[in-house]
Amino acid sequence: MRDTVLVTGGAGYIGSHACKALRAAGFTPVTYDSLVTGWRDAVKFGPFEEGDLMDRARLDEVFAKHKPVAVMHFAALSQVGEAMSQPGKYWRGNVCASLNLIEATLAAGVKTFVFSSTCATYGDHDGVVLDETTPQLPLNAYGASKRAIEDMLKDFAASDGLNSVIFRYFNVAGADPDTEVGEFHQPETHLVPLILDAVDGKRPALTIHGTDYPTEDGTCIRDYVHVMDLVDAHVQGLEWQRAGNGPQNGGTEVFCLGTGDGFSVREVVAAAGNVTNRPVPMEDGPRRAGDAVKLVSGSKKAGDILGWTPDRSTMPQMIRDAWRWHQNGGYEG
C-alpha cells in the first residue's frame, strides 16, 4: 500500500510535476484543486478531489477519505501585478485559505507539511545571493502573504507540533521531459512560455516590461530553476522529514532553491532564439509595479542537507523541455 500525500494545487504547473515525482518516489499523490487556474487534464498520477481551500467541510471529507501521511501545499495566487492592485484577494486567497488548510491538517492528525513559498518574501536585495538568513522585506502582497504563511507554520509548530519544510525559490521554467505535463496558464504570464508563444506566432510579440533597470542590458534579472529539479527538492524534503532527520515534535526548516546565477530578460530571449532557431518578436513596455531589479538565490543548505542539486537548471535545458511541451502539449479541461 502506497502512502498518500495530499497535494494542493496539484492540477497546476508545479503541482502536477510534483505529483509525477511523488508517484515515481512510491507515494500516491491526491490532488486537491479548485480548477480556477488548474487543469483536470493535468491530474494523471493519482486521485483527484475538486474543492476550495476555504471549504473546511470538503477538506475534512478528503482527509478522512484518503488519510494522507503528509500535505504538500502549492495552491496560491501568484501574480505580482494583481497582488499590487488587489492585495485583499491575496490575503484572503493565500493566507486565509492556508490557515484553513493547516487547521484541517492538524485536525486529521497529520503532522508533516511541505510548503511551497517564494523568494519574493525577501523583496529587492540587489547584488546579493539570497539565502535562508536574508531579511524578509516583501515588496507586494504576494510576497507578504507567503511570509505570513511561513509565520503561521512556525506558530503551529510551537502550539500543535506541526513539522514543516519550507522552500523559497524564484522563477520556475521547463517542463516534464516526457511531456506528460507542462506549463499551461490562461492567461499566460510567465516569461518562457510567453517567449515561445511569440516564437510560434501565438502572440504578435513579447512585451519586455521595463528596459531601464540598473542592469547591464536594462532588463530585470531573475534566478530560474527547472520544474523537475524543483519538485525533486520537495520530495526530498518530504522524505527527509519522514526519515526522522527533519523537524520533529514541532519545527520548521527553510531551504532556498536556486542556481546562484541570474539571467536578464534579454538573455532568456536570446537563449530561446538559439534553442528554437527562430527569431523572437519583441516590443518594449513599461515597468510592472512591484518588480525588483535583481533576485538570485543560492541553494547551499539544500545541497548540504537534502543532497539537492539543480542539474537540469541550465537555460538551454529549460527552454528545450519547455519548447517540446509547447509544441506537443496543452490541456483542454
Coordinates of C-alpha atoms in Angstrom, one line a residue:
M1 CA 0.0 0.0 0.0
R2 CA 1.5 3.3 -1.1
D3 CA 1.4 6.2 1.4
T4 CA -0.8 9.0 0.3
V5 CA 0.2 12.7 0.1
L6 CA -2.4 15.4 -0.3
V7 CA -1.1 17.9 -3.0
T8 CA -3.0 21.2 -3.0
G9 CA -2.8 22.9 -6.4
G10 CA -1.9 19.5 -8.0
A11 CA -3.7 20.4 -11.2
G12 CA -1.4 23.4 -11.7
Y13 CA 2.0 23.8 -13.3
I14 CA 4.4 22.9 -10.4
G15 CA 1.8 20.8 -8.5
S16 CA 1.3 18.4 -11.5
H17 CA 5.0 17.9 -11.8
A18 CA 5.2 17.3 -8.1
C19 CA 2.5 14.6 -8.4
K20 CA 4.6 12.8 -11.1
A21 CA 7.7 13.0 -8.8
L22 CA 5.8 11.7 -5.8
R23 CA 4.4 8.8 -7.8
A24 CA 7.9 7.9 -9.0
A25 CA 9.1 8.0 -5.4
G26 CA 6.5 5.5 -4.3
F27 CA 3.7 7.7 -3.0
T28 CA 0.1 8.1 -4.1
P29 CA -0.5 11.9 -4.8
V30 CA -4.1 13.0 -4.2
T31 CA -4.7 16.3 -6.0
Y32 CA -6.9 18.9 -4.2
D33 CA -7.7 21.7 -6.6
S34 CA -10.5 24.2 -7.3
L35 CA -9.6 24.2 -11.1
V36 CA -9.8 28.0 -11.0
T37 CA -6.4 28.1 -12.6
G38 CA -5.5 24.4 -12.7
W39 CA -6.5 21.8 -15.3
R40 CA -8.3 18.5 -14.8
D41 CA -6.3 17.0 -17.7
A42 CA -3.1 17.6 -15.7
V43 CA -4.1 15.2 -13.0
K44 CA -2.5 11.9 -14.2
F45 CA -0.7 10.3 -11.4
G46 CA -3.3 9.8 -8.6
P47 CA -6.8 10.5 -7.5
F48 CA -8.4 13.9 -8.0
E49 CA -10.6 15.8 -5.4
E50 CA -12.1 19.0 -6.6
G51 CA -12.5 21.6 -3.8
D52 CA -11.7 25.1 -2.5
L53 CA -9.2 25.5 0.4
M54 CA -11.8 27.8 2.1
D55 CA -14.3 24.9 2.2
R56 CA -13.4 23.3 5.6
A57 CA -16.1 20.6 5.3
R58 CA -14.7 19.5 2.0
L59 CA -11.2 19.4 3.3
D60 CA -12.2 17.3 6.3
E61 CA -14.0 14.9 3.9
V62 CA -10.9 14.5 1.7
F63 CA -8.6 14.0 4.7
A64 CA -11.0 11.3 6.1
K65 CA -11.3 9.5 2.8
H66 CA -7.6 9.4 1.8
K67 CA -5.8 9.5 5.1
P68 CA -2.6 11.2 3.8
V69 CA 0.6 11.0 5.7
A70 CA 1.6 14.5 4.6
V71 CA 0.5 17.6 2.9
M72 CA 2.4 19.3 0.0
H73 CA 0.9 22.8 -0.4
F74 CA 1.3 24.6 -3.8
A75 CA -2.1 26.2 -4.3
A76 CA -1.7 30.0 -4.3
L77 CA -2.4 33.2 -6.2
S78 CA 1.0 34.4 -7.6
Q79 CA 0.7 37.3 -10.0
V80 CA 2.7 40.3 -8.8
G81 CA 0.8 42.9 -10.7
E82 CA -2.5 41.6 -9.4
A83 CA -1.1 41.5 -5.9
M84 CA -0.3 45.2 -6.1
S85 CA -3.7 46.2 -7.3
Q86 CA -5.8 43.7 -5.3
P87 CA -4.0 43.0 -2.1
G88 CA -7.2 41.8 -0.3
K89 CA -7.5 39.0 -2.8
Y90 CA -4.1 37.7 -1.9
W91 CA -4.6 38.0 1.8
R92 CA -7.8 36.0 1.6
G93 CA -6.8 33.6 -1.2
N94 CA -3.4 32.8 0.2
V95 CA -3.3 33.5 3.9
C96 CA -6.9 32.7 5.0
A97 CA -7.0 29.6 2.7
S98 CA -3.7 28.3 4.1
L99 CA -4.9 28.8 7.7
N100 CA -8.0 26.7 6.9
L101 CA -5.7 24.0 5.4
I102 CA -3.3 24.0 8.3
E103 CA -6.1 23.6 10.8
A104 CA -7.7 20.8 8.8
T105 CA -4.4 19.1 8.5
L106 CA -3.9 19.1 12.3
A107 CA -7.5 18.1 12.9
A108 CA -6.8 15.0 10.8
G109 CA -3.8 14.1 12.9
V110 CA -1.3 14.9 10.1
K111 CA 1.9 16.5 11.3
T112 CA 4.1 16.6 8.1
F113 CA 3.8 19.6 5.9
V114 CA 5.8 20.8 2.9
F115 CA 5.2 24.4 1.8
S116 CA 5.9 26.0 -1.5
S117 CA 6.9 29.5 -0.6
T118 CA 8.8 32.1 -2.6
C119 CA 11.9 34.3 -2.6
A120 CA 9.5 37.2 -3.1
T121 CA 9.4 37.3 0.7
Y122 CA 12.8 38.9 0.5
G123 CA 12.0 41.9 -1.6
D124 CA 14.8 43.6 -3.5
H125 CA 18.3 42.8 -2.3
D126 CA 20.3 44.0 -5.3
G127 CA 23.6 42.2 -5.9
V128 CA 23.1 39.7 -3.1
V129 CA 22.8 35.9 -3.4
L130 CA 19.9 35.3 -1.1
D131 CA 20.0 32.6 1.5
E132 CA 17.8 31.4 4.4
T133 CA 19.2 34.1 6.7
T134 CA 18.5 37.1 4.4
P135 CA 16.0 39.6 5.9
Q136 CA 12.4 39.2 4.5
L137 CA 11.2 42.6 3.2
P138 CA 8.5 41.8 0.6
L139 CA 7.5 44.4 -1.9
N140 CA 4.0 43.3 -2.6
A141 CA 1.0 41.4 -1.2
Y142 CA 2.1 38.1 -2.9
G143 CA 5.4 38.0 -1.1
A144 CA 3.9 39.3 2.1
S145 CA 1.2 36.7 2.1
K146 CA 3.7 33.9 1.7
R147 CA 5.8 35.2 4.5
A148 CA 2.7 35.3 6.7
I149 CA 2.0 31.6 5.9
E150 CA 5.6 30.8 6.9
D151 CA 4.9 32.6 10.2
M152 CA 1.7 30.6 10.7
L153 CA 3.6 27.3 10.2
K154 CA 6.1 28.3 12.9
D155 CA 3.3 29.2 15.3
F156 CA 1.5 25.9 14.7
A157 CA 4.8 24.1 15.2
A158 CA 5.0 25.6 18.7
S159 CA 1.4 25.1 19.6
D160 CA 0.4 21.8 17.9
G161 CA 3.6 20.0 17.0
L162 CA 3.3 20.6 13.2
N163 CA 6.5 19.8 11.4
S164 CA 7.1 21.7 8.1
V165 CA 9.7 22.2 5.4
I166 CA 9.5 25.5 3.6
F167 CA 11.0 26.1 0.1
R168 CA 11.7 29.5 -1.2
Y169 CA 12.5 30.0 -4.9
F170 CA 12.1 32.3 -7.8
N171 CA 11.2 31.6 -11.4
V172 CA 10.4 28.1 -12.5
A173 CA 10.8 27.0 -16.1
G174 CA 10.9 24.0 -18.3
A175 CA 8.5 21.0 -18.4
D176 CA 8.4 17.3 -17.9
P177 CA 10.8 15.8 -20.4
D178 CA 8.2 13.1 -21.2
T179 CA 5.7 15.9 -22.0
E180 CA 3.0 14.2 -19.8
V181 CA 2.5 17.5 -18.0
G182 CA 3.8 21.0 -18.6
E183 CA 3.2 24.7 -18.2
F184 CA -0.1 26.0 -19.4
H185 CA -1.8 29.1 -18.0
Q186 CA -4.8 31.0 -19.2
P187 CA -3.9 33.8 -19.4
E188 CA -0.1 33.2 -19.6
T189 CA 2.1 35.5 -17.5
H190 CA 5.4 33.6 -17.3
L191 CA 8.4 34.7 -19.4
V192 CA 9.5 31.4 -21.1
P193 CA 6.0 30.4 -22.4
L194 CA 5.4 34.0 -23.4
I195 CA 8.6 33.9 -25.4
L196 CA 7.6 30.6 -27.0
D197 CA 4.2 31.9 -27.9
A198 CA 5.8 34.8 -29.7
V199 CA 8.2 32.5 -31.5
D200 CA 5.3 30.3 -32.5
G201 CA 3.1 33.1 -33.7
K202 CA 0.5 32.6 -31.0
R203 CA 1.0 36.2 -29.9
P204 CA 2.3 39.2 -32.0
A205 CA 5.3 39.9 -29.8
L206 CA 6.8 39.5 -26.4
T207 CA 6.4 42.6 -24.3
I208 CA 9.5 43.4 -22.2
H209 CA 8.3 45.1 -19.0
G210 CA 10.9 47.7 -18.2
T211 CA 14.1 48.3 -20.2
D212 CA 15.6 51.0 -17.9
Y213 CA 16.6 48.9 -14.8
P214 CA 20.2 49.4 -13.5
T215 CA 21.4 46.2 -15.1
E216 CA 23.8 45.6 -18.0
D217 CA 21.1 45.4 -20.6
G218 CA 18.4 47.4 -18.8
T219 CA 16.1 44.4 -18.0
C220 CA 15.3 42.6 -14.7
I221 CA 17.5 39.7 -13.6
R222 CA 16.0 36.5 -12.1
D223 CA 17.1 33.1 -11.0
Y224 CA 15.5 30.2 -12.9
V225 CA 15.1 26.6 -11.7
H226 CA 13.9 23.7 -13.8
V227 CA 10.5 22.5 -12.6
M228 CA 11.7 18.9 -12.3
D229 CA 14.6 19.9 -10.2
L230 CA 12.2 22.0 -8.0
V231 CA 9.8 19.2 -7.4
D232 CA 12.6 16.8 -6.7
A233 CA 13.6 19.1 -3.8
H234 CA 10.0 19.0 -2.4
V235 CA 10.0 15.2 -2.5
Q236 CA 13.5 15.1 -0.9
G237 CA 12.2 17.4 1.8
L238 CA 9.3 15.2 2.5
E239 CA 11.4 12.0 2.6
W240 CA 13.9 13.8 4.8
Q241 CA 11.2 14.6 7.3
R242 CA 9.7 11.1 7.2
A243 CA 13.2 9.6 7.8
G244 CA 13.3 11.4 11.1
N245 CA 16.0 13.9 10.0
G246 CA 13.8 16.9 9.7
P247 CA 11.8 18.8 12.3
Q248 CA 10.3 16.5 14.9
N249 CA 7.7 17.3 17.6
G250 CA 7.1 20.7 16.1
G251 CA 9.5 22.7 14.0
T252 CA 10.2 24.3 10.6
E253 CA 13.1 24.2 8.3
V254 CA 13.6 26.6 5.5
F255 CA 15.5 25.9 2.2
C256 CA 16.2 28.3 -0.7
L257 CA 16.2 26.7 -4.1
G258 CA 18.2 28.4 -6.8
T259 CA 21.3 28.2 -9.0
G260 CA 23.0 31.3 -7.6
D261 CA 23.1 32.7 -11.1
G262 CA 20.7 35.1 -12.7
F263 CA 19.5 35.7 -16.3
S264 CA 18.2 39.0 -17.6
V265 CA 15.0 39.0 -19.7
R266 CA 17.0 39.7 -22.8
E267 CA 19.4 36.8 -22.0
V268 CA 16.4 34.5 -21.7
V269 CA 15.1 35.8 -25.0
A270 CA 18.5 35.2 -26.7
A271 CA 18.7 31.6 -25.3
A272 CA 15.2 30.9 -26.6
G273 CA 16.1 32.1 -30.1
N274 CA 19.2 29.9 -30.1
V275 CA 17.3 26.8 -28.9
T276 CA 14.3 27.2 -31.3
N277 CA 16.5 28.6 -34.1
R278 CA 13.8 31.2 -34.7
P279 CA 13.6 35.0 -34.2
V280 CA 11.7 36.3 -31.1
P281 CA 9.4 39.2 -31.9
M282 CA 9.8 41.8 -29.1
E283 CA 8.4 45.2 -28.0
D284 CA 9.3 47.4 -25.1
G285 CA 6.8 48.1 -22.4
P286 CA 6.6 49.9 -19.1
R287 CA 7.8 48.5 -15.8
R288 CA 5.4 46.4 -13.8
A289 CA 4.6 47.7 -10.3
G290 CA 6.3 45.6 -7.6
D291 CA 9.1 44.2 -9.8
A292 CA 12.5 44.0 -8.1
V293 CA 15.7 44.7 -10.1
K294 CA 17.7 41.5 -9.4
L295 CA 16.7 38.4 -7.5
V296 CA 19.1 35.5 -7.2
S297 CA 19.1 32.7 -4.7
G298 CA 21.6 30.1 -3.6
S299 CA 20.9 26.6 -2.5
K300 CA 23.9 25.5 -0.4
K301 CA 21.8 24.5 2.5
A302 CA 19.5 22.3 0.4
G303 CA 22.6 20.7 -1.2
D304 CA 24.3 20.1 2.1
I305 CA 21.3 18.7 4.0
L306 CA 19.0 17.3 1.3
G307 CA 21.6 16.4 -1.3
W308 CA 19.7 18.6 -3.8
T309 CA 21.4 19.6 -7.0
P310 CA 19.7 21.6 -9.8
D311 CA 21.3 19.6 -12.5
R312 CA 18.7 20.3 -15.2
S313 CA 18.6 24.1 -14.4
T314 CA 20.6 25.4 -17.3
M315 CA 18.7 27.9 -19.5
P316 CA 19.1 25.8 -22.7
Q317 CA 17.8 22.7 -21.0
M318 CA 14.8 24.5 -19.5
I319 CA 13.9 26.1 -22.8
R320 CA 14.4 22.8 -24.7
D321 CA 12.0 21.0 -22.4
A322 CA 9.5 23.9 -22.4
W323 CA 9.7 24.0 -26.3
R324 CA 9.0 20.3 -26.6
W325 CA 5.9 20.6 -24.4
H326 CA 4.9 23.8 -26.1
Q327 CA 4.8 22.1 -29.5
N328 CA 3.1 18.9 -28.3
G329 CA 1.3 19.6 -25.0
G330 CA -1.6 21.6 -23.6
Y331 CA -4.8 21.0 -21.8
E332 CA -8.4 21.2 -22.8
G333 CA -10.1 20.9 -19.4

